[in-house]
XYZ file of C-alpha atoms in Angstrom:
432
model
C 41.981 42.116 -164.191
C 39.962 41.234 -167.347
C 41.792 38.527 -169.283
C 40.932 36.218 -172.209
C 42.320 32.872 -173.351
C 41.567 34.077 -176.861
C 40.303 37.398 -178.101
C 40.577 40.861 -176.705
C 39.070 41.634 -173.263
C 36.552 44.437 -172.988
C 36.446 46.864 -170.098
C 35.666 45.187 -166.744
C 32.581 46.262 -164.832
C 30.791 45.447 -161.584
C 32.089 44.924 -158.041
C 30.942 41.419 -157.137
C 30.936 39.600 -159.426
C 33.108 41.381 -161.986
C 32.118 40.968 -165.722
C 33.543 41.549 -169.199
C 33.567 39.885 -172.678
C 36.331 38.610 -174.914
C 35.939 40.196 -178.374
C 36.683 37.970 -181.349
C 39.579 38.903 -183.634
C 39.370 39.278 -187.415
C 35.627 38.712 -187.496
C 35.641 36.113 -184.771
C 32.591 35.860 -182.507
C 32.580 37.577 -179.144
C 32.519 35.333 -176.109
C 29.749 34.982 -173.573
C 30.020 37.208 -170.486
C 33.074 36.322 -168.437
C 32.618 36.391 -164.597
C 34.876 36.387 -161.499
C 33.199 36.041 -158.063
C 34.527 37.848 -154.936
C 36.051 35.611 -152.227
C 34.708 36.399 -148.695
C 36.434 35.312 -145.445
C 34.211 34.231 -142.563
C 33.903 36.915 -139.820
C 32.369 36.387 -136.357
C 29.839 38.864 -135.007
C 30.830 41.313 -132.293
C 31.248 39.711 -128.839
C 27.990 39.767 -126.913
C 26.177 38.065 -124.039
C 22.820 36.328 -123.804
C 20.552 34.849 -121.143
C 19.151 32.274 -123.613
C 20.551 30.153 -126.447
C 21.332 32.610 -129.288
C 21.102 32.148 -133.074
C 24.451 31.643 -134.797
C 25.184 34.666 -136.980
C 28.157 35.989 -138.916
C 29.284 39.441 -139.902
C 30.552 37.721 -143.065
C 30.406 34.138 -144.244
C 28.037 31.298 -143.555
C 27.364 30.321 -139.882
C 28.025 26.756 -138.836
C 26.116 24.674 -136.282
C 25.958 26.243 -132.794
C 26.979 24.124 -129.763
C 27.422 24.434 -126.012
C 25.241 25.703 -123.167
C 27.007 28.971 -122.351
C 29.316 29.973 -123.760
C 27.832 28.937 -127.109
C 30.275 28.401 -130.031
C 30.231 28.088 -133.857
C 32.292 29.148 -136.902
C 31.666 31.357 -139.935
C 32.583 29.550 -143.164
C 34.257 31.504 -145.995
C 32.459 32.125 -149.371
C 33.924 31.619 -152.839
C 37.178 30.246 -151.444
C 37.405 32.611 -148.451
C 38.886 31.283 -145.195
C 36.818 30.019 -142.254
C 36.766 32.234 -139.172
C 38.179 31.342 -135.790
C 35.636 30.096 -133.223
C 32.814 32.510 -132.518
C 31.264 32.594 -129.015
C 28.558 34.212 -126.941
C 28.796 34.166 -123.130
C 25.860 33.333 -120.888
C 24.549 36.237 -118.821
C 24.088 35.356 -115.122
C 22.451 37.602 -112.531
C 24.155 38.087 -109.159
C 22.504 36.275 -106.226
C 22.831 37.215 -102.550
C 24.278 34.627 -100.181
C 22.914 33.596 -96.805
C 24.927 35.878 -94.550
C 21.762 37.026 -92.831
C 21.306 33.505 -91.423
C 24.719 33.336 -89.787
C 27.153 34.983 -87.382
C 29.717 37.173 -89.077
C 32.584 39.363 -87.944
C 35.081 40.291 -90.644
C 35.282 37.060 -92.603
C 33.682 36.505 -95.995
C 32.216 33.059 -95.544
C 30.433 30.933 -92.990
C 30.652 27.271 -93.807
C 29.152 26.841 -97.263
C 27.267 30.126 -96.950
C 28.841 33.171 -98.585
C 27.941 36.780 -99.002
C 27.279 36.035 -102.685
C 26.194 32.617 -103.892
C 26.576 33.953 -107.466
C 28.801 36.865 -108.397
C 31.462 38.726 -106.465
C 30.801 40.946 -103.458
C 31.388 44.686 -103.362
C 32.877 45.466 -100.896
C 34.829 42.229 -101.016
C 34.670 41.665 -97.222
C 31.553 43.234 -95.714
C 31.911 43.503 -91.932
C 29.413 43.778 -89.111
C 30.741 46.314 -86.610
C 28.460 45.272 -83.771
C 25.539 43.237 -82.563
C 22.290 44.280 -84.151
C 24.035 46.264 -86.868
C 23.325 45.838 -90.564
C 25.472 45.944 -93.667
C 24.788 46.350 -97.396
C 26.712 44.915 -100.307
C 26.290 44.172 -104.036
C 26.645 40.807 -105.768
C 27.722 41.699 -109.281
C 26.180 39.996 -112.309
C 28.340 37.916 -114.658
C 28.645 38.546 -118.426
C 26.199 41.396 -118.413
C 23.855 39.879 -115.811
C 22.039 42.124 -113.374
C 23.580 43.084 -110.007
C 21.855 42.019 -106.778
C 21.596 44.447 -103.873
C 21.972 42.573 -100.560
C 21.541 43.500 -96.920
C 21.845 41.561 -93.677
C 21.687 42.084 -89.948
C 23.977 40.519 -87.412
C 21.725 38.758 -84.918
C 23.195 36.956 -81.855
C 20.931 33.944 -82.022
C 23.435 31.630 -80.265
C 23.729 33.975 -77.286
C 20.361 33.405 -75.665
C 19.526 33.968 -72.016
C 17.342 31.591 -70.040
C 17.236 29.063 -67.243
C 18.589 31.558 -64.739
C 21.521 32.465 -67.002
C 22.278 35.761 -68.728
C 24.250 35.656 -71.975
C 26.340 38.595 -73.176
C 27.995 38.570 -76.593
C 31.113 40.445 -77.657
C 33.480 40.459 -80.624
C 37.259 40.083 -80.463
C 38.701 40.320 -83.969
C 37.581 37.206 -85.835
C 36.077 35.634 -82.722
C 32.554 35.739 -81.323
C 32.361 35.344 -77.542
C 29.304 34.165 -75.578
C 29.624 34.752 -71.836
C 27.100 33.076 -69.504
C 26.652 34.320 -65.938
C 23.904 33.963 -63.346
C 20.936 36.278 -63.665
C 20.154 35.638 -59.967
C 21.914 34.043 -56.987
C 20.917 30.427 -57.613
C 22.705 27.993 -59.912
C 21.246 28.146 -63.427
C 21.237 25.798 -66.411
C 20.513 26.275 -70.093
C 21.300 24.785 -73.514
C 23.696 26.390 -75.984
C 23.264 25.571 -79.668
C 26.324 26.098 -81.881
C 25.760 28.204 -85.004
C 25.638 26.377 -88.323
C 29.162 25.531 -89.411
C 30.761 25.838 -85.961
C 32.163 22.483 -84.833
C 34.924 23.497 -82.407
C 35.011 26.140 -79.697
C 37.302 27.401 -76.953
C 35.679 27.101 -73.514
C 36.385 28.452 -70.039
C 34.408 26.903 -67.180
C 34.745 28.380 -63.674
C 32.747 27.074 -60.725
C 31.283 29.061 -57.857
C 33.622 30.048 -55.019
C 33.228 28.597 -51.536
C 31.579 30.527 -48.734
C 33.813 32.203 -46.168
C 33.933 31.681 -42.421
C 36.942 32.550 -40.269
C 39.054 31.003 -42.990
C 38.549 32.274 -46.512
C 36.513 30.261 -49.000
C 38.292 28.532 -51.857
C 38.092 29.838 -55.401
C 35.959 27.860 -57.830
C 37.444 25.157 -60.012
C 38.973 26.437 -63.272
C 38.939 24.441 -66.541
C 39.932 25.863 -69.940
C 39.707 23.753 -73.098
C 40.786 24.846 -76.565
C 39.335 23.440 -79.791
C 36.626 21.559 -77.910
C 34.388 19.542 -80.250
C 30.742 20.589 -80.400
C 28.456 19.027 -82.994
C 25.145 19.330 -81.160
C 23.515 21.498 -78.479
C 25.501 21.488 -75.226
C 24.200 21.890 -71.693
C 25.504 24.793 -69.616
C 25.411 25.117 -65.842
C 26.839 28.106 -63.998
C 27.446 27.419 -60.330
C 26.365 29.765 -57.563
C 28.763 30.896 -54.862
C 28.759 29.025 -51.559
C 26.737 30.319 -48.633
C 28.888 31.915 -45.918
C 28.884 30.959 -42.259
C 26.923 33.643 -40.463
C 25.285 31.768 -37.613
C 27.639 28.872 -37.036
C 26.120 26.567 -39.624
C 24.898 26.416 -43.177
C 28.112 27.345 -44.945
C 28.542 25.462 -48.230
C 30.889 24.800 -51.088
C 30.419 26.690 -54.305
C 28.344 24.864 -56.914
C 29.854 23.155 -59.950
C 29.853 24.758 -63.398
C 29.444 22.565 -66.492
C 29.740 22.775 -70.267
C 29.012 19.524 -72.096
C 31.200 16.948 -70.354
C 33.519 19.561 -68.815
C 32.953 19.916 -65.073
C 34.590 22.525 -62.839
C 34.249 21.687 -59.133
C 32.896 24.302 -56.739
C 35.315 25.911 -54.273
C 35.436 24.543 -50.713
C 34.005 26.535 -47.819
C 36.243 28.059 -45.182
C 36.414 26.501 -41.718
C 34.880 28.156 -38.696
C 35.727 28.260 -35.012
C 33.782 25.219 -33.867
C 34.596 23.084 -36.910
C 38.142 23.822 -37.868
C 38.504 21.567 -40.925
C 38.126 23.295 -44.245
C 36.156 21.472 -46.911
C 37.570 20.224 -50.198
C 36.549 21.730 -53.485
C 37.724 22.765 -56.925
C 40.070 25.136 -55.128
C 40.303 24.362 -51.437
C 38.833 26.285 -48.547
C 40.919 27.812 -45.750
C 41.597 26.547 -42.236
C 40.148 28.179 -39.155
C 42.095 29.846 -36.343
C 42.929 28.021 -33.138
C 40.544 28.822 -30.288
C 42.009 27.895 -26.921
C 38.837 26.677 -25.386
C 38.061 24.344 -28.320
C 41.275 22.378 -28.932
C 44.847 22.855 -30.059
C 44.940 21.282 -33.504
C 46.046 23.203 -36.538
C 43.491 24.007 -39.199
C 43.581 21.433 -41.990
C 44.233 22.398 -45.562
C 41.708 21.263 -48.112
C 42.811 18.761 -50.720
C 43.570 19.696 -54.298
C 41.446 17.549 -56.629
C 43.051 15.705 -59.488
C 42.801 17.197 -62.964
C 40.692 14.248 -64.064
C 37.918 15.309 -61.684
C 37.395 18.449 -63.711
C 38.355 21.096 -61.178
C 41.763 22.739 -61.084
C 42.869 24.544 -57.970
C 45.017 24.627 -54.860
C 44.455 23.807 -51.226
C 43.560 26.313 -48.580
C 46.169 27.373 -46.049
C 46.756 26.089 -42.511
C 46.339 27.936 -39.286
C 49.013 27.672 -36.659
C 48.422 25.366 -33.700
C 48.165 27.229 -30.453
C 47.414 30.576 -32.072
C 43.983 32.110 -31.724
C 44.370 34.893 -34.260
C 45.699 33.565 -37.541
C 42.967 32.116 -39.736
C 44.082 30.737 -43.108
C 43.228 31.931 -46.589
C 41.260 29.970 -49.154
C 43.090 28.321 -52.032
C 42.883 29.779 -55.509
C 42.908 28.177 -58.942
C 46.538 29.232 -59.350
C 48.016 29.064 -55.841
C 47.500 27.841 -52.281
C 45.897 29.904 -49.562
C 48.129 31.746 -47.115
C 48.921 30.366 -43.642
C 47.604 32.182 -40.602
C 50.076 33.282 -37.925
C 49.959 34.978 -34.545
C 50.520 38.310 -36.278
C 48.557 37.962 -39.510
C 45.718 36.230 -41.257
C 46.308 34.238 -44.433
C 45.689 35.851 -47.785
C 43.649 34.117 -50.449
C 45.491 32.120 -53.094
C 45.909 33.640 -56.535
C 43.551 32.606 -59.317
C 44.423 31.656 -62.890
C 44.497 33.944 -65.885
C 42.650 33.439 -69.163
C 42.539 35.620 -72.295
C 39.517 33.896 -73.833
C 37.603 37.199 -73.939
C 40.513 39.013 -75.587
C 41.590 40.569 -72.288
C 43.797 38.787 -69.759
C 41.610 38.225 -66.689
C 42.182 36.315 -63.438
C 39.484 33.942 -62.203
C 38.894 31.804 -59.096
C 40.964 33.619 -56.479
C 40.756 32.402 -52.880
C 39.075 34.384 -50.136
C 41.241 36.134 -47.538
C 40.943 35.124 -43.883
C 39.641 37.355 -41.103
C 39.718 37.239 -37.342
C 39.750 39.102 -34.059
C 42.771 41.247 -34.883
C 43.756 40.674 -38.497
C 42.222 40.615 -41.951
C 43.830 39.472 -45.187
C 43.317 40.362 -48.822
C 41.544 38.102 -51.254
C 43.465 36.388 -54.010
C 43.732 37.990 -57.447
C 40.797 36.646 -59.400
C 37.773 37.771 -57.430
C 38.637 36.491 -53.954
C 36.831 38.383 -51.212
C 38.968 40.070 -48.562
C 38.693 39.239 -44.874
C 37.407 41.479 -42.122
C 38.212 42.102 -38.442
C 35.268 41.465 -36.149
C 32.894 42.183 -39.015
C 31.537 40.476 -42.072
C 33.924 39.099 -44.662
C 33.621 40.471 -48.164
C 32.008 38.307 -50.843
C 33.851 36.805 -53.769
C 33.273 38.538 -57.084
C 30.375 37.135 -59.088
C 31.239 35.947 -62.584
C 34.833 35.252 -61.510
C 34.284 32.385 -59.070
C 36.170 34.037 -56.189
C 36.001 32.587 -52.688
C 34.269 34.496 -49.914
C 36.372 36.381 -47.362
C 36.493 35.387 -43.707
C 35.824 37.160 -40.429
C 35.378 36.293 -36.756
C 33.292 37.281 -33.795
C 35.356 36.682 -30.682
C 33.881 33.989 -28.489
C 31.195 33.239 -31.015
C 30.720 32.329 -34.650
C 32.396 33.680 -37.740
C 30.723 35.929 -40.279
C 32.130 35.184 -43.681
C 31.361 36.493 -47.152
C 29.472 34.604 -49.817
C 31.435 32.950 -52.592
C 31.331 34.525 -56.036
C 29.289 32.819 -58.736
C 31.054 31.088 -61.620
C 31.019 31.666 -65.361
C 31.013 29.759 -68.657
C 32.620 31.487 -71.649
C 32.452 30.120 -75.208
C 34.585 31.505 -78.021
C 34.291 30.488 -81.655
C 35.548 31.644 -85.029
C 33.405 31.620 -88.121
C 34.943 29.183 -90.647
């Protein structure tokens, strides 16, 4: 409003500043032009983003000194007594960057050690999953504060599951776990080196040795060792043991071969005894005793010894045959139970193996071989034990399970047993 300390105010004009004069009274002199400036409050610019350091600007008011590295901040000072604005800011724009998933093993988790699906930005979908070996997956790493999105893709490649050295590796997925299963690619014991994926420091391991060869008595199942949360921080040696050779000509029958992972050793199953050498051999799971043959001697077949747990193998002794009986050969011991005793009316069954769910499915391993003879034949133990035969050739133990070979007998001559089943090494790990 136009006012005067003295005189009469004229009409006010203008918008900023406003002006008028004060007219003198009774011949007094008019004043100079009177002025009132407009007060302006400081106003920040609209929120925005920038890749580089911006220039401080204001929608109204005078910009102060800019500071920071992103976000950048400043204030807008008021003009002609106007108030200063609150803090103004501009966010830093950051482009999304793909992570290193394509260098690692993934199942349904979002990270692998320090490697993530997105090293910058968030992933869409939030948890990309690889449904199978050799499959690929696409995802987007979103930019931050207006940054550009990154389109990412990766393939799941089983680089840790590598075959070689007479071993065949098969990989499978069980939920969050990756499973590497090593078996023999031939009949001879094989060895190879397994390198843990980056970020994997502990694994679950099952080591099963080769089963013993059969004779009249069944061969023993291979030694069974299962270790959980086993420390691996460097490449580890793997050996998968072959099954023992059966007695087919009265000589040459052997124990199963040991299986090894790192410092874990599973002892090979003992071979079954035969008619002219009635003592079964010791092994990870013992071999069976032979039947009594009247023209040889009258001693009972001897059970094999169960090794201590510190020796690496876990298993049970083979059965005994009955003194004075020429029919009842004994079964080979399994990793979970002793071999059956032979009698005058039956041959001894193979001892049961032990169960493991390391692959996601409960499976028995290292069953003993069933005995065979002139009149009777027994079943192999659950876990790959070969069954016996009457006056024929005993059945082999199952390869990859470490079952003992089944027994048989040729009356008045040598026994014809089955070969022991080869062992297995199974490694299970979870991505961190």
